Short mmCIF file of C-alpha atoms in Angstrom, two decimals:
data_model
loop_
_atom_site.label_atom_id
_atom_site.label_comp_id
_atom_site.label_asym_id
_atom_site.label_seq_id
_atom_site.Cartn_x
_atom_site.Cartn_y
_atom_site.Cartn_z
CA ALA A 1 -22.97 7.66 1.81
CA GLN A 2 -19.95 6.70 -0.25
CA THR A 3 -18.23 3.34 0.25
CA VAL A 4 -14.96 2.03 -0.92
CA THR A 5 -14.29 -1.70 -1.38
CA GLN A 6 -10.96 -3.51 -1.82
CA SER A 7 -11.85 -7.11 -2.52
CA GLN A 8 -8.29 -8.45 -2.18
CA PRO A 9 -7.12 -8.66 1.47
CA GLU A 10 -3.73 -9.94 0.36
CA MET A 11 -1.80 -10.12 -2.87
CA SER A 12 1.69 -11.25 -3.67
CA VAL A 13 4.05 -10.63 -6.68
CA GLN A 14 7.46 -11.60 -7.78
CA GLU A 15 10.15 -9.00 -7.76
CA ALA A 16 10.17 -7.28 -11.24
CA GLU A 17 6.75 -8.48 -12.12
CA THR A 18 3.52 -6.52 -12.54
CA VAL A 19 0.57 -6.57 -9.97
CA THR A 20 -2.85 -4.96 -10.02
CA LEU A 21 -4.71 -4.02 -6.95
CA SER A 22 -8.48 -3.65 -7.24
CA CYS A 23 -10.76 -0.98 -5.83
CA THR A 24 -14.50 -0.24 -6.48
CA TYR A 25 -16.48 2.54 -4.94
CA ASP A 26 -20.06 3.58 -4.69
CA THR A 27 -21.19 7.17 -5.09
CA SER A 28 -23.98 9.23 -6.62
CA GLU A 29 -21.68 12.17 -7.18
CA SER A 30 -20.20 13.07 -10.58
CA ASP A 31 -17.17 14.96 -9.31
CA TYR A 32 -14.74 13.52 -6.87
CA TYR A 33 -11.14 12.47 -6.25
CA LEU A 34 -9.72 9.01 -5.90
CA PHE A 35 -6.41 8.12 -4.17
CA TRP A 36 -4.03 5.28 -3.55
CA TYR A 37 -2.11 5.43 -0.26
CA LYS A 38 0.76 3.14 0.72
CA GLN A 39 1.32 2.18 4.34
CA PRO A 40 4.62 0.42 4.92
CA PRO A 41 5.49 -1.20 8.26
CA SER A 42 6.53 2.10 9.59
CA ARG A 43 2.75 2.98 9.45
CA GLN A 44 3.30 6.27 7.69
CA MET A 45 0.60 6.86 5.11
CA ILE A 46 2.18 7.82 1.80
CA LEU A 47 0.36 9.18 -1.19
CA VAL A 48 1.02 6.99 -4.30
CA ILE A 49 -1.21 8.50 -6.89
CA ARG A 50 -4.35 10.53 -7.31
CA GLN A 51 -7.04 10.81 -10.06
CA GLU A 52 -9.65 13.54 -10.63
CA ALA A 53 -12.93 12.08 -11.79
CA TYR A 54 -13.45 14.71 -14.49
CA LYS A 55 -10.22 13.51 -16.19
CA GLN A 56 -10.57 10.77 -18.68
CA GLN A 57 -6.81 10.16 -18.84
CA ASN A 58 -5.52 7.66 -16.31
CA ALA A 59 -2.91 9.02 -13.85
CA THR A 60 0.56 7.76 -13.89
CA GLU A 61 3.46 8.20 -11.41
CA ASN A 62 6.65 6.36 -12.60
CA ARG A 63 6.00 2.64 -12.03
CA PHE A 64 2.47 3.23 -10.59
CA SER A 65 -0.56 3.70 -12.79
CA VAL A 66 -4.27 3.55 -12.42
CA ASN A 67 -7.04 2.14 -14.51
CA PHE A 68 -10.09 4.46 -13.86
CA GLN A 69 -13.38 3.31 -15.15
CA LYS A 70 -15.90 5.89 -14.10
CA ALA A 71 -18.94 4.17 -15.41
CA ALA A 72 -17.97 0.94 -13.63
CA LYS A 73 -16.83 2.85 -10.52
CA SER A 74 -13.52 1.10 -10.61
CA PHE A 75 -10.09 2.33 -9.74
CA SER A 76 -7.34 -0.21 -9.87
CA LEU A 77 -3.64 0.34 -9.24
CA LYS A 78 -1.05 -1.31 -11.43
CA ILE A 79 2.53 -1.56 -10.03
CA SER A 80 5.03 -2.37 -12.77
CA ASP A 81 8.61 -3.75 -12.17
CA SER A 82 7.70 -4.54 -8.60
CA GLN A 83 10.51 -3.85 -5.99
CA LEU A 84 10.94 -5.16 -2.50
CA GLY A 85 10.24 -1.71 -1.16
CA ASP A 86 6.73 -1.84 -2.62
CA ALA A 87 5.75 -4.30 0.07
CA ALA A 88 3.10 -2.56 2.20
CA MET A 89 -0.60 -2.14 2.89
CA TYR A 90 -2.25 -0.23 0.07
CA PHE A 91 -5.39 1.75 0.68
CA CYS A 92 -7.89 3.15 -1.90
CA ALA A 93 -9.66 6.22 -0.81
CA TYR A 94 -12.44 8.53 -2.09
CA ARG A 95 -13.03 12.12 -1.51
CA SER A 96 -16.04 14.23 -2.62
CA ALA A 97 -15.25 17.32 -4.60
CA GLN A 98 -18.28 19.11 -3.04
CA GLY A 99 -17.43 21.95 -0.77
CA GLY A 100 -17.61 21.04 2.98
CA SER A 101 -17.16 17.33 2.24
CA GLU A 102 -13.60 17.10 3.61
CA LYS A 103 -13.28 13.56 4.63
CA LEU A 104 -11.58 10.65 2.90
CA VAL A 105 -13.39 7.36 2.77
CA PHE A 106 -11.00 4.42 2.87
CA GLY A 107 -11.21 0.87 1.86
CA LYS A 108 -9.98 -1.80 4.23
CA GLY A 109 -6.68 -2.23 2.44
CA THR A 110 -4.72 -4.78 0.45
CA LYS A 111 -1.61 -6.27 1.96
CA LEU A 112 1.04 -6.61 -0.86
CA THR A 113 3.90 -8.98 -0.46
CA VAL A 114 6.82 -8.83 -2.83
CA ASN A 115 8.79 -12.04 -3.15
CA PRO A 116 12.51 -11.94 -4.19
CA ASN B 1 10.12 21.28 5.87
CA ALA B 2 8.97 18.51 8.32
CA GLY B 3 5.40 18.15 6.83
CA VAL B 4 3.02 16.81 9.46
CA THR B 5 4.39 15.89 12.98
CA GLN B 6 2.60 14.13 15.79
CA THR B 7 3.48 13.68 19.40
CA PRO B 8 3.77 11.33 21.15
CA LYS B 9 4.54 8.35 19.08
CA PHE B 10 3.41 5.90 21.58
CA GLN B 11 1.32 6.15 24.80
CA VAL B 12 -0.05 3.74 27.34
CA LEU B 13 -3.07 4.93 29.33
CA LYS B 14 -5.23 3.42 32.04
CA THR B 15 -8.99 3.43 31.68
CA GLY B 16 -10.35 6.80 32.71
CA GLN B 17 -7.16 8.77 32.21
CA SER B 18 -7.06 11.73 29.90
CA MET B 19 -4.58 12.89 27.30
CA THR B 20 -4.07 15.10 24.38
CA LEU B 21 -2.46 14.05 21.05
CA GLN B 22 -0.65 16.97 19.35
CA CYS B 23 -0.35 17.57 15.63
CA ALA B 24 1.39 20.31 13.68
CA GLN B 25 1.96 21.05 10.03
CA ASP B 26 4.30 23.43 8.40
CA MET B 27 2.80 23.38 4.90
CA ASN B 28 0.43 26.33 5.47
CA HIS B 29 -2.56 24.09 4.87
CA ASN B 30 -6.03 25.20 5.68
CA SER B 31 -7.54 21.86 6.59
CA MET B 32 -6.50 19.34 9.15
CA TYR B 33 -7.91 15.94 10.09
CA TRP B 34 -7.78 13.25 12.80
CA TYR B 35 -8.26 9.60 11.88
CA ARG B 36 -8.05 6.40 13.77
CA GLN B 37 -6.89 3.04 12.31
CA ASP B 38 -7.98 -0.29 13.81
CA PRO B 39 -6.76 -3.73 12.79
CA GLY B 40 -8.35 -4.90 9.57
CA MET B 41 -9.89 -1.46 8.95
CA GLY B 42 -9.04 1.50 6.85
CA LEU B 43 -8.79 4.78 8.44
CA ARG B 44 -11.83 6.40 9.86
CA LEU B 45 -12.30 10.09 10.29
CA ILE B 46 -12.77 11.37 13.90
CA TYR B 47 -12.81 15.15 13.46
CA TYR B 48 -11.70 17.67 10.98
CA SER B 49 -11.08 21.33 10.67
CA ALA B 50 -11.64 22.97 7.35
CA SER B 51 -10.05 26.19 8.51
CA GLU B 52 -8.69 27.93 11.50
CA GLY B 53 -11.46 28.32 14.11
CA THR B 54 -13.79 25.69 12.69
CA THR B 55 -14.16 21.97 13.56
CA ASP B 56 -16.64 19.30 12.51
CA LYS B 57 -17.39 15.80 13.51
CA GLY B 58 -16.35 12.94 11.27
CA GLU B 59 -17.45 9.32 11.25
CA VAL B 60 -16.47 8.33 14.86
CA PRO B 61 -16.38 11.42 17.08
CA ASN B 62 -17.70 9.97 20.25
CA GLY B 63 -15.22 10.09 23.16
CA TYR B 64 -13.00 12.79 21.56
CA ASN B 65 -12.72 16.52 21.45
CA VAL B 66 -10.52 18.66 19.26
CA SER B 67 -8.97 22.08 19.22
CA ARG B 68 -7.69 24.04 16.23
CA LEU B 69 -5.25 26.07 18.22
CA ASN B 70 -3.98 27.99 15.22
CA LYS B 71 -3.45 27.39 11.48
CA ARG B 72 -0.54 25.03 12.27
CA GLU B 73 -1.80 22.96 15.16
CA PHE B 74 -4.76 20.65 15.73
CA SER B 75 -5.02 18.62 18.93
CA LEU B 76 -7.17 15.66 19.77
CA ARG B 77 -8.18 15.03 23.38
CA LEU B 78 -9.47 12.00 25.14
CA GLU B 79 -11.19 13.12 28.33
CA SER B 80 -11.73 9.66 29.74
CA ALA B 81 -9.97 6.93 27.82
CA ALA B 82 -11.59 3.56 27.25
CA PRO B 83 -10.09 0.26 25.97
CA SER B 84 -12.25 0.75 22.77
CA GLN B 85 -9.98 3.79 22.00
CA THR B 86 -6.92 1.59 21.64
CA SER B 87 -5.84 2.43 18.05
CA VAL B 88 -3.32 4.14 15.87
CA TYR B 89 -4.19 7.75 15.39
CA PHE B 90 -3.18 9.74 12.36
CA CYS B 91 -3.30 13.49 11.74
CA ALA B 92 -3.40 14.74 8.23
CA SER B 93 -3.58 18.17 6.46
CA SER B 94 -4.50 19.43 3.05
CA ASP B 95 -4.60 22.58 1.06
CA THR B 96 -8.22 23.20 -0.06
CA ILE B 97 -7.41 26.48 -1.79
CA LYS B 98 -7.61 25.55 -5.47
CA THR B 99 -4.42 26.94 -6.75
CA THR B 100 -2.21 23.89 -7.09
CA SER B 101 -2.53 20.69 -9.05
CA TYR B 102 -2.15 18.76 -5.84
CA GLN B 103 -5.09 20.47 -4.07
CA GLU B 104 -7.27 18.30 -1.99
CA THR B 105 -4.56 15.77 -1.29
CA GLN B 106 -4.19 14.86 2.27
CA TYR B 107 -0.64 14.44 3.78
CA PHE B 108 -0.31 12.33 6.91
CA GLY B 109 1.79 12.39 9.97
CA PRO B 110 3.65 9.30 11.25
CA GLY B 111 0.92 8.24 13.67
CA THR B 112 0.50 7.79 17.40
CA ARG B 113 -0.05 4.33 18.88
CA LEU B 114 -2.36 4.49 21.85
CA LEU B 115 -2.86 1.59 24.15
CA VAL B 116 -5.62 1.86 26.80
CA LEU B 117 -5.48 -0.72 29.56
#
């Protein structure tokens, strides 16, 4: 079974600075998807960024980018120019690309605090 | 376009009571999911429905039943609530037809907070 590990329960960053959140996963599959979701105090789960395992190029969405290291099974999230609104829980998630494997496997999350 | 909606937002139950959590999506997605989130944990899958008329168990299905009423709606029922079912419940949907660049991405509702006394 696949597992997702977020080794940093909490992180903090100064406003306008850069922070990197870590995620590692364990799988024997070669084709899969990886996601970062943000959960602000409102509890809504918001998709931040996604990565297809077959793509070598790291995904980027504005201030958010990932460092995807397939061989190392690592998928870190970098937030540049941090803003107060970035404060939230961040969850890394894995999804198999095999048909019928619909579920997302989540890590336990990293709480990000942004200091003004 | 409301995305994924859930009702109610908050509910208090007594042990042994039953209730149904409602979920609807207006994105014409094929697949729908129910997750629960407990303190210090990520989300765990309870049940999912890959398409209208089908449902499958996830990681933590015990104590729950689901109904995929139509393509839009996917309900979660607790027949006899227990304190261990106190949690935040999230519904999600995704489009598994491989026609868009954002296939497979799950979009979540706002959640339902359930307290079982």
